GROMACS .gro file of C-alpha atoms in nm:
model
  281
    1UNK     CA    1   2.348  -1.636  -0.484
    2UNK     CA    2   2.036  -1.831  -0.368
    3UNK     CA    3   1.682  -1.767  -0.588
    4UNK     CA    4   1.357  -1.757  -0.418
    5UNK     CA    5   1.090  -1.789  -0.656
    6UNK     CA    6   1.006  -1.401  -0.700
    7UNK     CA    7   1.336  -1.386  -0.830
    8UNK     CA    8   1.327  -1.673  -1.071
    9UNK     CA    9   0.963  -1.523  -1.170
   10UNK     CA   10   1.111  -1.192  -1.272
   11UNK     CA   11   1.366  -1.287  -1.436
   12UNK     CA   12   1.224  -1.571  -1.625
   13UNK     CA   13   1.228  -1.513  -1.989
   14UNK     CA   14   1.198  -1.834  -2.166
   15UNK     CA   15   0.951  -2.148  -2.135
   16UNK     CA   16   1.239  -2.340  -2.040
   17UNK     CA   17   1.305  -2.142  -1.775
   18UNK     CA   18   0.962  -2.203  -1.662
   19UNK     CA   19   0.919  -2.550  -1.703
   20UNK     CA   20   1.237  -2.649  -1.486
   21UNK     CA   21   1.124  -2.407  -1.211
   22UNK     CA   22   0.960  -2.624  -0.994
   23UNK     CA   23   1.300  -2.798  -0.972
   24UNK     CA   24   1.531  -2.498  -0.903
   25UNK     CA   25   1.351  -2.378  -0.677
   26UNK     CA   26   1.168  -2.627  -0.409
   27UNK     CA   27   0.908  -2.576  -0.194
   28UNK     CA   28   1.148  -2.466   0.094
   29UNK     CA   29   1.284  -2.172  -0.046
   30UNK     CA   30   0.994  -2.042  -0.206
   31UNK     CA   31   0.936  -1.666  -0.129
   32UNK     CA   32   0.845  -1.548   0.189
   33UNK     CA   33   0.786  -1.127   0.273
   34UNK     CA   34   1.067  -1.039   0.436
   35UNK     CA   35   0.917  -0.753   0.633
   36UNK     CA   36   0.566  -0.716   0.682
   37UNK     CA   37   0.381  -0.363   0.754
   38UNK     CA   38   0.105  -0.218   0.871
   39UNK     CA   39  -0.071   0.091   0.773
   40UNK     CA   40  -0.161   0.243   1.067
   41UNK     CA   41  -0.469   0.337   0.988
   42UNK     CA   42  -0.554   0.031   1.127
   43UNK     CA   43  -0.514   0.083   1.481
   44UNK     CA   44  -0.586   0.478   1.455
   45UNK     CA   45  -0.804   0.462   1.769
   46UNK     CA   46  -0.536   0.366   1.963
   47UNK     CA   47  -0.255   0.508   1.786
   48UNK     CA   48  -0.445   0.894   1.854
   49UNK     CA   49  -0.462   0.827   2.216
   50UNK     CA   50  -0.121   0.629   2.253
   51UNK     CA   51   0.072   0.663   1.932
   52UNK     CA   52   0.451   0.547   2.125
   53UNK     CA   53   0.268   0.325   2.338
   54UNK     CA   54   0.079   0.151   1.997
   55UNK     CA   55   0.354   0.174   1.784
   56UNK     CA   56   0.580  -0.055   2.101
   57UNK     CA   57   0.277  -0.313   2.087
   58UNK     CA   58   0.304  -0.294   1.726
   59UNK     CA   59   0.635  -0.421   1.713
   60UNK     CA   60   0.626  -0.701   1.965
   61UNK     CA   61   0.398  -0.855   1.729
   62UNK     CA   62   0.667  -0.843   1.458
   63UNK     CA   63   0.545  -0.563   1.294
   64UNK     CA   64   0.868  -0.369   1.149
   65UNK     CA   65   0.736  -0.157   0.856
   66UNK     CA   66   0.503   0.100   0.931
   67UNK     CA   67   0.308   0.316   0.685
   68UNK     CA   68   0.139   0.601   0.848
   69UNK     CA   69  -0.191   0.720   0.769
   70UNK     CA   70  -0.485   0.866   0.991
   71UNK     CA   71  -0.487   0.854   1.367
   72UNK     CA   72  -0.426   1.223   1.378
   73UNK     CA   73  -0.074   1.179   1.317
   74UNK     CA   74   0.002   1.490   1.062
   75UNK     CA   75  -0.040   1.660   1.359
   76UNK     CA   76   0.179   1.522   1.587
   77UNK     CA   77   0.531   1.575   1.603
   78UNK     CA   78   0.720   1.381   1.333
   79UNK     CA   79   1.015   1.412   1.551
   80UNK     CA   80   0.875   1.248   1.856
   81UNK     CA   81   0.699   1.008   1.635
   82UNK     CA   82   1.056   0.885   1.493
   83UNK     CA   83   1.240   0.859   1.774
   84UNK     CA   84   0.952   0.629   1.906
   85UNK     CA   85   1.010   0.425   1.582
   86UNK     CA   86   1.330   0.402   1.632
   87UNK     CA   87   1.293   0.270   2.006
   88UNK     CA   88   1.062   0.002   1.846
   89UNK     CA   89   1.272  -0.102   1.610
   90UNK     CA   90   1.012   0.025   1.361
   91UNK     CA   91   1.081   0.220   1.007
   92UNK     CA   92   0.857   0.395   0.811
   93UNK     CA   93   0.906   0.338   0.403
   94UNK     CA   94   0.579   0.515   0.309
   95UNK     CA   95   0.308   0.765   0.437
   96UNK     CA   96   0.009   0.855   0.363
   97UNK     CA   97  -0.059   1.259   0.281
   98UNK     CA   98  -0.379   1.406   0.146
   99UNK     CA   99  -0.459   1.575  -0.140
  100UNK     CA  100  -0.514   1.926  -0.004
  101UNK     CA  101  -0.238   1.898   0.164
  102UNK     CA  102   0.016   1.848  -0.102
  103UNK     CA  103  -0.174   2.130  -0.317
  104UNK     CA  104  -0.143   2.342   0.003
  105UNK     CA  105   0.150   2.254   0.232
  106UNK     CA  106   0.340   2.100  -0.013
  107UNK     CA  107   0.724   2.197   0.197
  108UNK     CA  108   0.550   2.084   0.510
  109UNK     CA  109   0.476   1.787   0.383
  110UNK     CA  110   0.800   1.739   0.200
  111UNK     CA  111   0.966   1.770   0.606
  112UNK     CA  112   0.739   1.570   0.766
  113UNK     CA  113   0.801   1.275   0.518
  114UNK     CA  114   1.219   1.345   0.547
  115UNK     CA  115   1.177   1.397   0.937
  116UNK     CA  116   0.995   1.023   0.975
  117UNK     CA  117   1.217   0.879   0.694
  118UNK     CA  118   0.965   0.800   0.408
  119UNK     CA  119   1.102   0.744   0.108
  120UNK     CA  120   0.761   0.756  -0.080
  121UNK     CA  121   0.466   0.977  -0.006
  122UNK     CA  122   0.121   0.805  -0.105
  123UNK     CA  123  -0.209   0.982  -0.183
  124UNK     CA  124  -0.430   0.815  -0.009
  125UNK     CA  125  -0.831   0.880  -0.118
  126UNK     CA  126  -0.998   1.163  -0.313
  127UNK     CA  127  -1.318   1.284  -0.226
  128UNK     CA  128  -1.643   1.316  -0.417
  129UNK     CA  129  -1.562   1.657  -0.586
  130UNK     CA  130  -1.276   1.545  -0.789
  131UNK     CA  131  -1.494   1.214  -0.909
  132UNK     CA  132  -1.653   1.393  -1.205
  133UNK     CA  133  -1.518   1.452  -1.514
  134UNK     CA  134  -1.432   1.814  -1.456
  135UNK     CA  135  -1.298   1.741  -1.104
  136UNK     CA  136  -1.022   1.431  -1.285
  137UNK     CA  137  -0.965   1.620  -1.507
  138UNK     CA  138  -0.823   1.882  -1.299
  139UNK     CA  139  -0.669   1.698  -1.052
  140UNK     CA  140  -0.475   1.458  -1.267
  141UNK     CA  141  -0.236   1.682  -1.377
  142UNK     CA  142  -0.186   1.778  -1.016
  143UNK     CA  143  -0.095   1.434  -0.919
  144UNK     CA  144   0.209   1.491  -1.231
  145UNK     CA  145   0.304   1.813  -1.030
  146UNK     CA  146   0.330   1.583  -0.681
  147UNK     CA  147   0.521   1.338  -0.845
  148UNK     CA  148   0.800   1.552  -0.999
  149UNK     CA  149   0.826   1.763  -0.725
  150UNK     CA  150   0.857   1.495  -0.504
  151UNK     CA  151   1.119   1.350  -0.699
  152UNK     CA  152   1.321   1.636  -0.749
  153UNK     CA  153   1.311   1.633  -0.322
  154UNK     CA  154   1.450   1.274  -0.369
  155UNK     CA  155   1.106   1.148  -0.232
  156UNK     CA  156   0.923   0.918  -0.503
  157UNK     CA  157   0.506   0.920  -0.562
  158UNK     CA  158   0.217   0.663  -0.569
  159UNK     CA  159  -0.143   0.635  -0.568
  160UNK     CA  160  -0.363   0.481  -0.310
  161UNK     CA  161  -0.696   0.294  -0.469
  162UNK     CA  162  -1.059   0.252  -0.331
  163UNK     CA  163  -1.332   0.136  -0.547
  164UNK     CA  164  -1.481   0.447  -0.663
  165UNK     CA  165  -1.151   0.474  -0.955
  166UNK     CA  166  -1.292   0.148  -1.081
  167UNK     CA  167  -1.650   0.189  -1.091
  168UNK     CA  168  -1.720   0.596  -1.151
  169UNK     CA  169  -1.694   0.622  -1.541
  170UNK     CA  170  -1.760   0.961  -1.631
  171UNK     CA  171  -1.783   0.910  -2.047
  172UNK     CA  172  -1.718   0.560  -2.006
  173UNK     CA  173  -1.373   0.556  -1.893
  174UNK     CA  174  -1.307   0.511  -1.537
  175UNK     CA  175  -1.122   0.731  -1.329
  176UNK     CA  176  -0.871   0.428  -1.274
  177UNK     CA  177  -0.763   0.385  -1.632
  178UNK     CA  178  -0.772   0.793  -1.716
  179UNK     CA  179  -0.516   0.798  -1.424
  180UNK     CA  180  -0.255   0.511  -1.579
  181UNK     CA  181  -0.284   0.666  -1.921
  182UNK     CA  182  -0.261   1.015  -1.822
  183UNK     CA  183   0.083   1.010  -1.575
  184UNK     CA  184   0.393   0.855  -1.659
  185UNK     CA  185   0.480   0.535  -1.511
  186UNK     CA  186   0.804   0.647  -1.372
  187UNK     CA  187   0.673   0.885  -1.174
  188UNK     CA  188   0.337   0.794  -1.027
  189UNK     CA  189   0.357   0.431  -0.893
  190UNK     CA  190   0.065   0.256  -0.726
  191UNK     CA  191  -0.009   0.118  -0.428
  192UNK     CA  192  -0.281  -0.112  -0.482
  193UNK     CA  193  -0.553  -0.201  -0.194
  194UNK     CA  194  -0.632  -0.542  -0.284
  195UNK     CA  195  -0.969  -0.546  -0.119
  196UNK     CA  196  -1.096  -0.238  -0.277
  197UNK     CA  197  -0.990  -0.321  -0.600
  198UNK     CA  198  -1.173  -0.721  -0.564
  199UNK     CA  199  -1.441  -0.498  -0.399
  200UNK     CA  200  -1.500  -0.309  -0.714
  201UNK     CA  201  -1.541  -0.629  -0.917
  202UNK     CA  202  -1.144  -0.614  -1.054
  203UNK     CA  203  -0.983  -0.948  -1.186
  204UNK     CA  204  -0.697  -0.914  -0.904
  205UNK     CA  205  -0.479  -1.137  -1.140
  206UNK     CA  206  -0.538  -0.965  -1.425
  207UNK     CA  207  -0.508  -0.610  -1.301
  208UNK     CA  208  -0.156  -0.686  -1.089
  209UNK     CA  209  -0.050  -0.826  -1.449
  210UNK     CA  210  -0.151  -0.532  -1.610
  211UNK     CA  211   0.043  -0.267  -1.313
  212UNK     CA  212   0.324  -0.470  -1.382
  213UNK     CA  213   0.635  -0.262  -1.262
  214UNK     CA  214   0.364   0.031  -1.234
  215UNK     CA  215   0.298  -0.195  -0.841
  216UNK     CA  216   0.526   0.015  -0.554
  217UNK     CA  217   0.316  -0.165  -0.246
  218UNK     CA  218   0.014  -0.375  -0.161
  219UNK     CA  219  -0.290  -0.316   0.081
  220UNK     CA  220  -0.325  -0.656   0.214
  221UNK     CA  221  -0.688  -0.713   0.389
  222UNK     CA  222  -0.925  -0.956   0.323
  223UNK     CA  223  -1.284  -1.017   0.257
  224UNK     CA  224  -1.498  -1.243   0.354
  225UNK     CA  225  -1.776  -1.414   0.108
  226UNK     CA  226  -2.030  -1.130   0.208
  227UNK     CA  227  -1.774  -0.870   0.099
  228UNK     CA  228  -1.693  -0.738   0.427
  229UNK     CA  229  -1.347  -0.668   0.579
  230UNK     CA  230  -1.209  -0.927   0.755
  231UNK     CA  231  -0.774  -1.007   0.921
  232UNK     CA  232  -0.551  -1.171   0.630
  233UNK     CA  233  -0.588  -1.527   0.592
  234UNK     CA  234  -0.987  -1.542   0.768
  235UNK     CA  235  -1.160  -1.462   0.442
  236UNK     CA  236  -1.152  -1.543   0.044
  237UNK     CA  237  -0.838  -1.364  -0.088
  238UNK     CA  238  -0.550  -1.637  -0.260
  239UNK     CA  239  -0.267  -1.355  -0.140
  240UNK     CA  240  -0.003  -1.648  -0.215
  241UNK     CA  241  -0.158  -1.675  -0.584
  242UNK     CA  242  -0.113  -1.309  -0.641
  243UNK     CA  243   0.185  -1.270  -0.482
  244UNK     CA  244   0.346  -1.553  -0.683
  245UNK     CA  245   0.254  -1.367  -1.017
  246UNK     CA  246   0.566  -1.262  -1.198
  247UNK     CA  247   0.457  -0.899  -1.171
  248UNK     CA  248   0.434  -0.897  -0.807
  249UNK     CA  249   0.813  -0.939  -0.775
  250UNK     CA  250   0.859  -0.581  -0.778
  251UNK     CA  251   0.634  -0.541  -0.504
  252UNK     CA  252   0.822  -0.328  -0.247
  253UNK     CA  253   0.610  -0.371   0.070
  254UNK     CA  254   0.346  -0.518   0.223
  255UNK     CA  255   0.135  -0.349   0.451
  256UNK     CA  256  -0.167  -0.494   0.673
  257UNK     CA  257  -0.479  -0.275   0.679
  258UNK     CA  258  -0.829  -0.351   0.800
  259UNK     CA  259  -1.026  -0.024   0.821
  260UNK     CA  260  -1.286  -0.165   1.008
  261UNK     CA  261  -1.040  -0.356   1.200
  262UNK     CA  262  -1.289  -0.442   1.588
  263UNK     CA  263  -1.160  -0.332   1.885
  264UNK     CA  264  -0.884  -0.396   2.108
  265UNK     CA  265  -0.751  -0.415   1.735
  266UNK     CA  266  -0.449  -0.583   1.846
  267UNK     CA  267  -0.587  -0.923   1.807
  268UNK     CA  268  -0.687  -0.847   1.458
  269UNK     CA  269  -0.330  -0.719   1.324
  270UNK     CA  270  -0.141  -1.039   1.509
  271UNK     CA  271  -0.369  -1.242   1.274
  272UNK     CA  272  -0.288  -1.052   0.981
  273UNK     CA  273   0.087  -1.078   1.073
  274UNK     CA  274   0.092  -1.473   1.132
  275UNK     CA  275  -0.076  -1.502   0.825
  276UNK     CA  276   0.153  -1.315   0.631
  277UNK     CA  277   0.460  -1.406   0.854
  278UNK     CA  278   0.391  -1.776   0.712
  279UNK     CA  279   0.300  -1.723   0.377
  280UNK     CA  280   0.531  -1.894   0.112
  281UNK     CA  281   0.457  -1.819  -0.234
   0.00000   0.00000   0.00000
């Protein structure tokens, strides 16, 4: 069996083990992502007009994960939209489904997810009237009710950051660490936006330490020193540091995302994906 250094990071238990690392495991076979995603968010300009015809371009880049979100694709036909996957060469690990509607079309959204062959459904964003204390506190519990349903469909559950969990404290707690104390580990996972989290003034180190096997995904974008969005590897992000930390091993996927990503947009993601396509950590 050949160990990258992901492996050799998460299984390390010792100092010893540490200290001969570097030996073990050179340069040349440190860890690379095997298959790198995009959330297609991204491109949802395109993707709404042209979603076969962007998810084709997509994967002559190198693309093969995708993780669907925005673009107007909950209304398309999940059907259609697999079997154009499929032709690609494309798979789809994770979506994206809103809040309302898991609280309101929770079977529909249970089919859609089967029908484009998610294994995970991720809440992507809550808006402004569930960022008080009253509105948490009631839709916390909910996020429990998402997660166990979900798994009893065979379909696990994470949680999709901004800023706003990180900096809105209502009683001095923010929304962010109410939400890891108040679900259970095993069932709500996280997917954790890099950007947004730096954004919000987060120790990126220290929080993927503290996630630890909590992490299901990353949001890879980066920022530039004015704090802006900006493609992977043209701004002020150390991905290979963080990716490299022994709590990133369990790191399922890595998925591109630049929400203000400037048009044609398909410049943009190739840069993300050389960058990433390179990386060794």
């Amino acid at each position: 069996m050949m160990l990258d250094r992901r492996t050799l990071l998460a299984g390390a238990g010792s100092a010893t083990t540490l200290a001969v690392m570097g030996r073990l495991v050179p340069a040349a076979h440190a860890a690379r992502i095997q298959a790198v995603g995009i959330q297609l968010y991204t491109v949802r300009d395109i993707f709404q007009k042209d979603p076969a015809g962007t998810l084709e371009a997509i994967a002559k880049i190198g693309y093969r994960e995708v993780e669907f979100g925005g673009g107007g694709y909950d209304s398309m036909d999940p059907a259609m939209l697999r079997r154009a996957m499929e032709k690609a060469g494309l798979r789809c690990p994770s979506l994206h489904i809103g809040y309302d509607a898991l609280l309101g079309q929770f079977d529909k959204s249970v089919t859609m997810a089967r029908t484009l062959g998610a294994q995970t459904v991720v809440l992507p964003y809550m808006t402004d009237q569930y960022r008080t204390e009253a509105g948490w506190s009631g839709a916390v519990p909910n996020f429990t009710k998402f997660a166990t349903q979900l798994k009893q469909a065979g379909i696990g559950f994470a949680y999709h950051n901004h800023d706003f969990e990180f900096t809105t404290k209502p009683g001095g707690v923010s929304l962010y660490d109410r939400l890891l104390k108040e679900t259970d580990p095993a069932l709500v996972k996280v997917e954790l936006d890099l950007y947004w989290a730096k954004r919000a003034g987060q120790d990126l180190a220290a929080l993927i330490d503290r996630l630890n096997t909590r992490l299901y995904s990353y949001h890879v974008k980066d920022m530039r020193a004015d704090g802006s969005m900006a493609a992977v590897g043209t701004g002020t992000i150390d991905f290979a540091a963080l990716f490299k930390r022994r709590a990133s091993a369990g790191v399922r996927h890595f998925y591109v995302e630049n929400d203000q990503a400037p048009a044609p947009y398909l410049p943009d993601i190739t840069t993300s994906f050389k960058t990433l396509q390179t990386l060794r950590f």
